[in-house]
Amino acid sequence: MEDVVLVGSGPLLWLAATQLIAAGASPKAIVETVPRSRYGEAARHLGKALPGWRYLAKGFAMMRAVKKTGVPVHRDAGNIVVEGETAAAAVTFTSGRTRHRIETGHVALHQGVVPNQQITRLLNCEHRFDASQRAFLPVLDENFETSVADVFVAGDGAGIGGAKSAAMRGRLVAMRIAEKAGKSSPKGREGLRAELRRDAAVRPLLEALYAPSQDVLAPHDSTMVCRCEEITAGQIREAVALGAPGPNQIKSFLRSGMGPCQGRMCGLAVTEIIAAARGEEPSAIDYYRIRPPLKPLLLSELAGLDRGAPREAAE
């Protein structure tokens, strides 16, 4: 992995770079897709983000560590193309009005993280589209309970917040479960909520700065969107033109979202492409309908299930 090129945006891109450097396998280059205009947009959130200054300090420290090693960093990159027939051979991109080409056998792409909504969708929990995270989130109350009674979501499944926020959300959920079970009302709940707000103060800045690039939200027709079924963005747009109004109809037309990942990788991109083609918001387009099983099962696994238990229960 000595010649890996990191492409995309977000704090995890810099974290991966520093970890590779620490392991003695410095990346060949970093190709960051954050447009220059984003820095001004993000700066508007700087004042409210100061309670989370430790996150900002950590980010700058990682950038300094990468710069110190001399790893080339190409900023404001766009029009990313990974070359190669059966494996990566090079990555080309535009940066500083110049077209660059870096030969490499490994390209790591990252455009941020989003909640996994497969389980909450399968449980018929209500969801909403969050424009700042460009993702669907389960609708939750102040205790992180979903629209389905007694189903709670803590951690990044409730919206990306990071490890510290995940732990605090988990504690709040535990307090509410104890309360619903008839235990005495736990103390410290309001203080924990205040601490959670302070920890989340940096999120608007990060989400404004590291929003997905247009290459992701509006990929070129030739871009492979559903890797499981090898469906391109152009094929999805053609299906929309033929009358497919949403992801589930696209699935019927093209089988996108029916592969091993069950839409985990392509779902949001499919929604964004349909919304743009129809001139609507992603919230109006919605997401794939999730069906069991959550993970693909081998027929041998199904055949090996204990069939005796249901009959015994019936007796």
Short mmCIF file of C-alpha atoms in Angstrom, two decimals:
data_model
loop_
_atom_site.label_atom_id
_atom_site.label_comp_id
_atom_site.label_asym_id
_atom_site.label_seq_id
_atom_site.Cartn_x
_atom_site.Cartn_y
_atom_site.Cartn_z
CA MET A 1 0.00 0.00 0.00
CA GLU A 2 3.00 2.31 -0.25
CA ASP A 3 1.64 4.03 -3.36
CA VAL A 4 -1.91 4.67 -2.14
CA VAL A 5 -3.53 7.98 -3.14
CA LEU A 6 -6.20 9.33 -0.78
CA VAL A 7 -9.02 11.13 -2.62
CA GLY A 8 -11.98 13.01 -1.18
CA SER A 9 -12.68 15.12 1.87
CA GLY A 10 -13.41 14.99 5.56
CA PRO A 11 -11.51 14.54 8.83
CA LEU A 12 -11.15 10.79 8.30
CA LEU A 13 -9.11 11.43 5.15
CA TRP A 14 -6.48 13.20 7.27
CA LEU A 15 -6.73 10.62 10.03
CA ALA A 16 -6.05 7.83 7.53
CA ALA A 17 -3.08 9.80 6.17
CA THR A 18 -1.51 10.26 9.62
CA GLN A 19 -2.05 6.60 10.48
CA LEU A 20 -0.42 5.49 7.24
CA ILE A 21 2.52 7.79 7.96
CA ALA A 22 2.84 6.41 11.50
CA ALA A 23 2.84 2.87 10.05
CA GLY A 24 5.70 3.77 7.72
CA ALA A 25 3.57 3.67 4.56
CA SER A 26 3.06 7.34 3.68
CA PRO A 27 0.43 7.98 1.02
CA LYS A 28 1.70 8.94 -2.42
CA ALA A 29 -0.57 12.00 -2.42
CA ILE A 30 -3.74 13.49 -0.97
CA VAL A 31 -6.30 14.80 -3.44
CA GLU A 32 -8.78 16.92 -1.47
CA THR A 33 -12.05 17.80 -3.19
CA VAL A 34 -13.11 20.67 -0.89
CA PRO A 35 -13.86 23.74 -3.10
CA ARG A 36 -12.16 26.97 -2.02
CA SER A 37 -15.55 28.64 -1.62
CA ARG A 38 -16.42 26.18 1.16
CA TYR A 39 -13.93 27.74 3.56
CA GLY A 40 -15.89 31.00 3.56
CA GLU A 41 -19.16 29.13 4.05
CA ALA A 42 -17.73 27.13 6.94
CA ALA A 43 -16.20 30.22 8.57
CA ARG A 44 -19.70 31.51 9.32
CA HIS A 45 -20.06 28.68 11.83
CA LEU A 46 -16.70 29.27 13.51
CA GLY A 47 -18.00 31.30 16.46
CA LYS A 48 -20.56 28.67 17.49
CA ALA A 49 -18.01 25.89 16.90
CA LEU A 50 -15.53 27.17 19.50
CA PRO A 51 -16.86 24.90 22.29
CA GLY A 52 -15.52 22.08 20.13
CA TRP A 53 -12.09 23.67 19.70
CA ARG A 54 -10.35 20.41 20.63
CA TYR A 55 -11.66 18.80 17.46
CA LEU A 56 -10.40 21.74 15.40
CA ALA A 57 -6.99 21.59 17.10
CA LYS A 58 -6.78 17.85 16.40
CA GLY A 59 -7.62 18.45 12.74
CA PHE A 60 -4.95 21.11 12.30
CA ALA A 61 -2.43 18.86 14.05
CA MET A 62 -3.12 16.06 11.59
CA MET A 63 -2.73 18.43 8.63
CA ARG A 64 0.58 19.71 10.02
CA ALA A 65 1.82 16.15 10.48
CA VAL A 66 1.07 15.34 6.86
CA LYS A 67 2.69 18.55 5.61
CA LYS A 68 5.80 17.84 7.68
CA THR A 69 6.39 14.56 5.86
CA GLY A 70 6.24 16.22 2.44
CA VAL A 71 3.25 14.26 1.15
CA PRO A 72 1.85 16.23 -1.84
CA VAL A 73 -1.56 17.72 -1.15
CA HIS A 74 -3.69 18.79 -4.13
CA ARG A 75 -6.58 21.02 -3.02
CA ASP A 76 -9.81 22.14 -4.69
CA ALA A 77 -9.72 19.03 -6.87
CA GLY A 78 -12.51 17.99 -9.19
CA ASN A 79 -13.35 15.84 -12.21
CA ILE A 80 -11.84 12.81 -10.49
CA VAL A 81 -11.26 9.80 -12.74
CA VAL A 82 -9.77 6.50 -11.58
CA GLU A 83 -8.11 4.84 -14.58
CA GLY A 84 -7.84 1.11 -15.08
CA GLU A 85 -9.79 -1.79 -16.57
CA THR A 86 -9.68 -4.47 -13.88
CA ALA A 87 -7.67 -2.59 -11.23
CA ALA A 88 -6.61 0.97 -10.50
CA ALA A 89 -3.70 2.18 -12.61
CA ALA A 90 -3.84 5.94 -12.08
CA VAL A 91 -6.03 8.77 -10.84
CA THR A 92 -6.53 11.97 -12.82
CA PHE A 93 -8.07 15.20 -11.56
CA THR A 94 -8.18 18.95 -12.03
CA SER A 95 -6.58 21.21 -9.40
CA GLY A 96 -5.46 24.80 -9.79
CA ARG A 97 -6.81 24.83 -13.37
CA THR A 98 -4.32 22.10 -14.22
CA ARG A 99 -5.05 18.49 -15.11
CA HIS A 100 -2.96 16.10 -13.01
CA ARG A 101 -2.31 12.37 -13.37
CA ILE A 102 -0.81 10.21 -10.63
CA GLU A 103 0.08 6.61 -11.40
CA THR A 104 -0.99 4.34 -8.54
CA GLY A 105 -2.30 0.87 -7.94
CA HIS A 106 -4.38 1.92 -4.93
CA VAL A 107 -6.95 4.73 -4.73
CA ALA A 108 -8.84 5.24 -1.45
CA LEU A 109 -12.01 7.32 -1.92
CA HIS A 110 -13.76 9.04 0.97
CA GLN A 111 -16.55 11.62 0.99
CA GLY A 112 -17.68 11.48 4.59
CA VAL A 113 -19.82 9.06 6.59
CA VAL A 114 -23.60 8.66 6.83
CA PRO A 115 -25.89 6.74 9.20
CA ASN A 116 -26.79 3.16 8.37
CA GLN A 117 -30.58 3.25 8.09
CA GLN A 118 -31.19 -0.36 7.08
CA ILE A 119 -32.40 -1.56 10.51
CA THR A 120 -34.60 1.45 11.29
CA ARG A 121 -36.12 1.29 7.79
CA LEU A 122 -36.87 -2.40 8.21
CA LEU A 123 -38.60 -1.61 11.52
CA ASN A 124 -40.75 1.01 9.75
CA CYS A 125 -39.35 3.91 11.75
CA GLU A 126 -40.09 7.35 10.36
CA HIS A 127 -37.14 9.09 8.65
CA ARG A 128 -36.33 12.61 7.51
CA PHE A 129 -33.76 13.95 5.08
CA ASP A 130 -31.04 16.04 6.71
CA ALA A 131 -29.68 18.52 4.15
CA SER A 132 -26.51 19.26 6.12
CA GLN A 133 -25.47 15.60 6.30
CA ARG A 134 -27.03 14.72 2.92
CA ALA A 135 -28.57 11.64 4.48
CA PHE A 136 -31.81 10.26 5.88
CA LEU A 137 -31.95 10.15 9.68
CA PRO A 138 -34.50 8.42 11.91
CA VAL A 139 -36.96 10.84 13.52
CA LEU A 140 -36.11 10.86 17.23
CA ASP A 141 -37.35 12.54 20.38
CA GLU A 142 -35.07 14.11 23.00
CA ASN A 143 -34.37 10.65 24.44
CA PHE A 144 -33.44 9.19 21.03
CA GLU A 145 -36.59 7.10 20.80
CA THR A 146 -37.88 6.53 17.26
CA SER A 147 -41.44 6.81 16.00
CA VAL A 148 -41.78 3.10 16.87
CA ALA A 149 -42.31 2.73 20.61
CA ASP A 150 -39.38 1.29 22.58
CA VAL A 151 -37.00 1.41 19.61
CA PHE A 152 -34.07 3.70 20.37
CA VAL A 153 -31.10 4.77 18.25
CA ALA A 154 -27.85 5.95 19.80
CA GLY A 155 -24.51 6.56 18.15
CA ASP A 156 -23.97 7.64 14.57
CA GLY A 157 -27.12 5.80 13.47
CA ALA A 158 -28.96 8.78 14.95
CA GLY A 159 -26.88 11.24 12.90
CA ILE A 160 -23.12 11.53 12.60
CA GLY A 161 -21.69 12.96 15.81
CA GLY A 162 -18.56 11.00 16.64
CA ALA A 163 -17.46 8.62 19.39
CA LYS A 164 -17.94 10.96 22.37
CA SER A 165 -21.44 11.94 21.31
CA ALA A 166 -22.27 8.29 20.69
CA ALA A 167 -21.36 7.38 24.26
CA MET A 168 -23.40 10.25 25.70
CA ARG A 169 -26.41 9.38 23.55
CA GLY A 170 -26.13 5.81 24.77
CA ARG A 171 -26.22 6.95 28.38
CA LEU A 172 -29.32 9.07 27.72
CA VAL A 173 -31.01 6.09 26.08
CA ALA A 174 -30.14 3.89 29.06
CA MET A 175 -31.61 6.49 31.44
CA ARG A 176 -34.86 6.60 29.48
CA ILE A 177 -35.14 2.81 29.31
CA ALA A 178 -34.63 2.60 33.08
CA GLU A 179 -37.29 5.26 33.57
CA LYS A 180 -39.76 3.42 31.32
CA ALA A 181 -39.06 0.25 33.29
CA GLY A 182 -40.29 1.99 36.43
CA LYS A 183 -36.94 2.78 37.99
CA SER A 184 -36.33 6.08 39.72
CA SER A 185 -35.56 8.94 37.36
CA PRO A 186 -31.77 8.99 36.83
CA LYS A 187 -29.91 12.12 37.85
CA GLY A 188 -27.63 14.18 35.65
CA ARG A 189 -29.73 13.94 32.50
CA GLU A 190 -29.84 17.68 31.81
CA GLY A 191 -26.13 18.06 32.45
CA LEU A 192 -25.47 15.22 30.00
CA ARG A 193 -27.66 16.87 27.36
CA ALA A 194 -25.72 20.14 27.80
CA GLU A 195 -22.43 18.29 27.43
CA LEU A 196 -23.78 16.61 24.30
CA ARG A 197 -24.69 20.01 22.80
CA ARG A 198 -21.16 21.29 23.49
CA ASP A 199 -19.61 18.24 21.86
CA ALA A 200 -21.85 18.67 18.80
CA ALA A 201 -21.11 22.41 18.45
CA VAL A 202 -18.43 21.76 15.82
CA ARG A 203 -20.71 19.70 13.56
CA PRO A 204 -22.25 22.59 11.52
CA LEU A 205 -18.77 23.84 10.63
CA LEU A 206 -17.54 20.39 9.62
CA GLU A 207 -20.68 19.62 7.63
CA ALA A 208 -20.47 22.91 5.75
CA LEU A 209 -16.76 22.45 4.99
CA TYR A 210 -16.85 18.77 4.13
CA ALA A 211 -20.16 18.44 2.31
CA PRO A 212 -20.02 15.86 -0.50
CA SER A 213 -18.60 17.17 -3.75
CA GLN A 214 -20.63 17.58 -6.94
CA ASP A 215 -18.79 14.58 -8.37
CA VAL A 216 -20.67 12.55 -5.75
CA LEU A 217 -24.04 14.31 -5.76
CA ALA A 218 -24.20 14.64 -9.55
CA PRO A 219 -21.87 12.00 -11.00
CA HIS A 220 -21.04 11.78 -14.70
CA ASP A 221 -23.22 9.43 -16.75
CA SER A 222 -20.37 6.94 -17.04
CA THR A 223 -19.82 6.73 -13.25
CA MET A 224 -20.62 3.35 -11.69
CA VAL A 225 -23.18 4.05 -8.95
CA CYS A 226 -24.40 0.55 -8.06
CA ARG A 227 -21.22 -1.50 -7.97
CA CYS A 228 -22.99 -4.75 -7.11
CA GLU A 229 -25.08 -4.71 -10.29
CA GLU A 230 -22.77 -2.44 -12.32
CA ILE A 231 -25.36 0.27 -12.92
CA THR A 232 -24.17 3.71 -14.05
CA ALA A 233 -25.55 7.17 -13.29
CA GLY A 234 -26.53 7.47 -16.95
CA GLN A 235 -28.66 4.33 -16.78
CA ILE A 236 -30.44 5.68 -13.71
CA ARG A 237 -31.18 8.96 -15.48
CA GLU A 238 -32.48 7.05 -18.51
CA ALA A 239 -34.83 5.07 -16.26
CA VAL A 240 -36.11 8.31 -14.70
CA ALA A 241 -36.76 9.68 -18.19
CA LEU A 242 -38.78 6.53 -18.92
CA GLY A 243 -40.98 7.23 -15.88
CA ALA A 244 -39.32 5.66 -12.85
CA PRO A 245 -40.24 8.07 -10.00
CA GLY A 246 -38.13 6.71 -7.14
CA PRO A 247 -35.46 4.28 -5.93
CA ASN A 248 -37.79 1.27 -5.69
CA GLN A 249 -38.92 1.68 -9.28
CA ILE A 250 -35.28 2.12 -10.34
CA LYS A 251 -34.60 -1.17 -8.55
CA SER A 252 -37.34 -2.83 -10.63
CA PHE A 253 -35.99 -1.33 -13.86
CA LEU A 254 -32.28 -1.96 -13.31
CA ARG A 255 -31.76 -4.18 -10.21
CA SER A 256 -29.78 -1.39 -8.53
CA GLY A 257 -29.76 -1.96 -4.78
CA MET A 258 -30.40 -5.70 -5.15
CA GLY A 259 -26.79 -6.85 -4.77
CA PRO A 260 -24.91 -8.05 -1.68
CA CYS A 261 -24.77 -4.57 -0.10
CA GLN A 262 -28.57 -4.17 -0.46
CA GLY A 263 -28.24 -0.50 -1.37
CA ARG A 264 -25.95 0.49 1.50
CA MET A 265 -23.38 1.89 -0.93
CA CYS A 266 -25.57 3.29 -3.70
CA GLY A 267 -28.84 4.22 -1.99
CA LEU A 268 -28.20 7.89 -1.23
CA ALA A 269 -26.51 8.48 -4.60
CA VAL A 270 -29.51 6.97 -6.39
CA THR A 271 -31.85 9.25 -4.43
CA GLU A 272 -29.74 12.33 -5.26
CA ILE A 273 -29.61 11.48 -8.97
CA ILE A 274 -33.37 10.93 -9.19
CA ALA A 275 -34.10 14.13 -7.26
CA ALA A 276 -31.87 16.20 -9.58
CA ALA A 277 -33.36 14.62 -12.70
CA ARG A 278 -36.91 15.31 -11.51
CA GLY A 279 -36.18 18.76 -10.10
CA GLU A 280 -37.30 17.70 -6.62
CA GLU A 281 -35.78 17.49 -3.15
CA PRO A 282 -34.35 14.16 -1.91
CA SER A 283 -36.96 14.18 0.87
CA ALA A 284 -39.66 13.83 -1.79
CA ILE A 285 -37.85 10.97 -3.52
CA ASP A 286 -37.14 8.94 -0.35
CA TYR A 287 -35.06 5.76 -0.20
CA TYR A 288 -35.10 2.06 -1.02
CA ARG A 289 -37.68 -0.10 0.69
CA ILE A 290 -35.65 -2.43 2.91
CA ARG A 291 -36.60 -6.09 3.10
CA PRO A 292 -35.28 -8.93 5.26
CA PRO A 293 -32.78 -10.42 5.67
CA LEU A 294 -30.55 -7.49 6.62
CA LYS A 295 -27.53 -9.52 5.52
CA PRO A 296 -27.49 -11.98 2.60
CA LEU A 297 -27.78 -15.61 3.71
CA LEU A 298 -26.47 -18.73 2.02
CA LEU A 299 -29.09 -21.33 1.11
CA SER A 300 -27.07 -23.79 3.19
CA GLU A 301 -27.54 -21.52 6.22
CA LEU A 302 -31.30 -21.42 5.70
CA ALA A 303 -31.39 -25.18 5.19
CA GLY A 304 -29.45 -25.66 8.41
CA LEU A 305 -31.96 -23.84 10.60
CA ASP A 306 -33.54 -25.93 13.38
CA ARG A 307 -36.99 -26.76 12.05
CA GLY A 308 -38.03 -28.66 15.16
CA ALA A 309 -38.53 -25.69 17.49
CA PRO A 310 -41.63 -24.19 15.81
CA ARG A 311 -43.41 -27.60 15.75
CA GLU A 312 -42.63 -28.21 19.42
CA ALA A 313 -43.95 -24.76 20.29
CA ALA A 314 -47.14 -25.46 18.34
CA GLU A 315 -47.72 -28.66 20.29
#
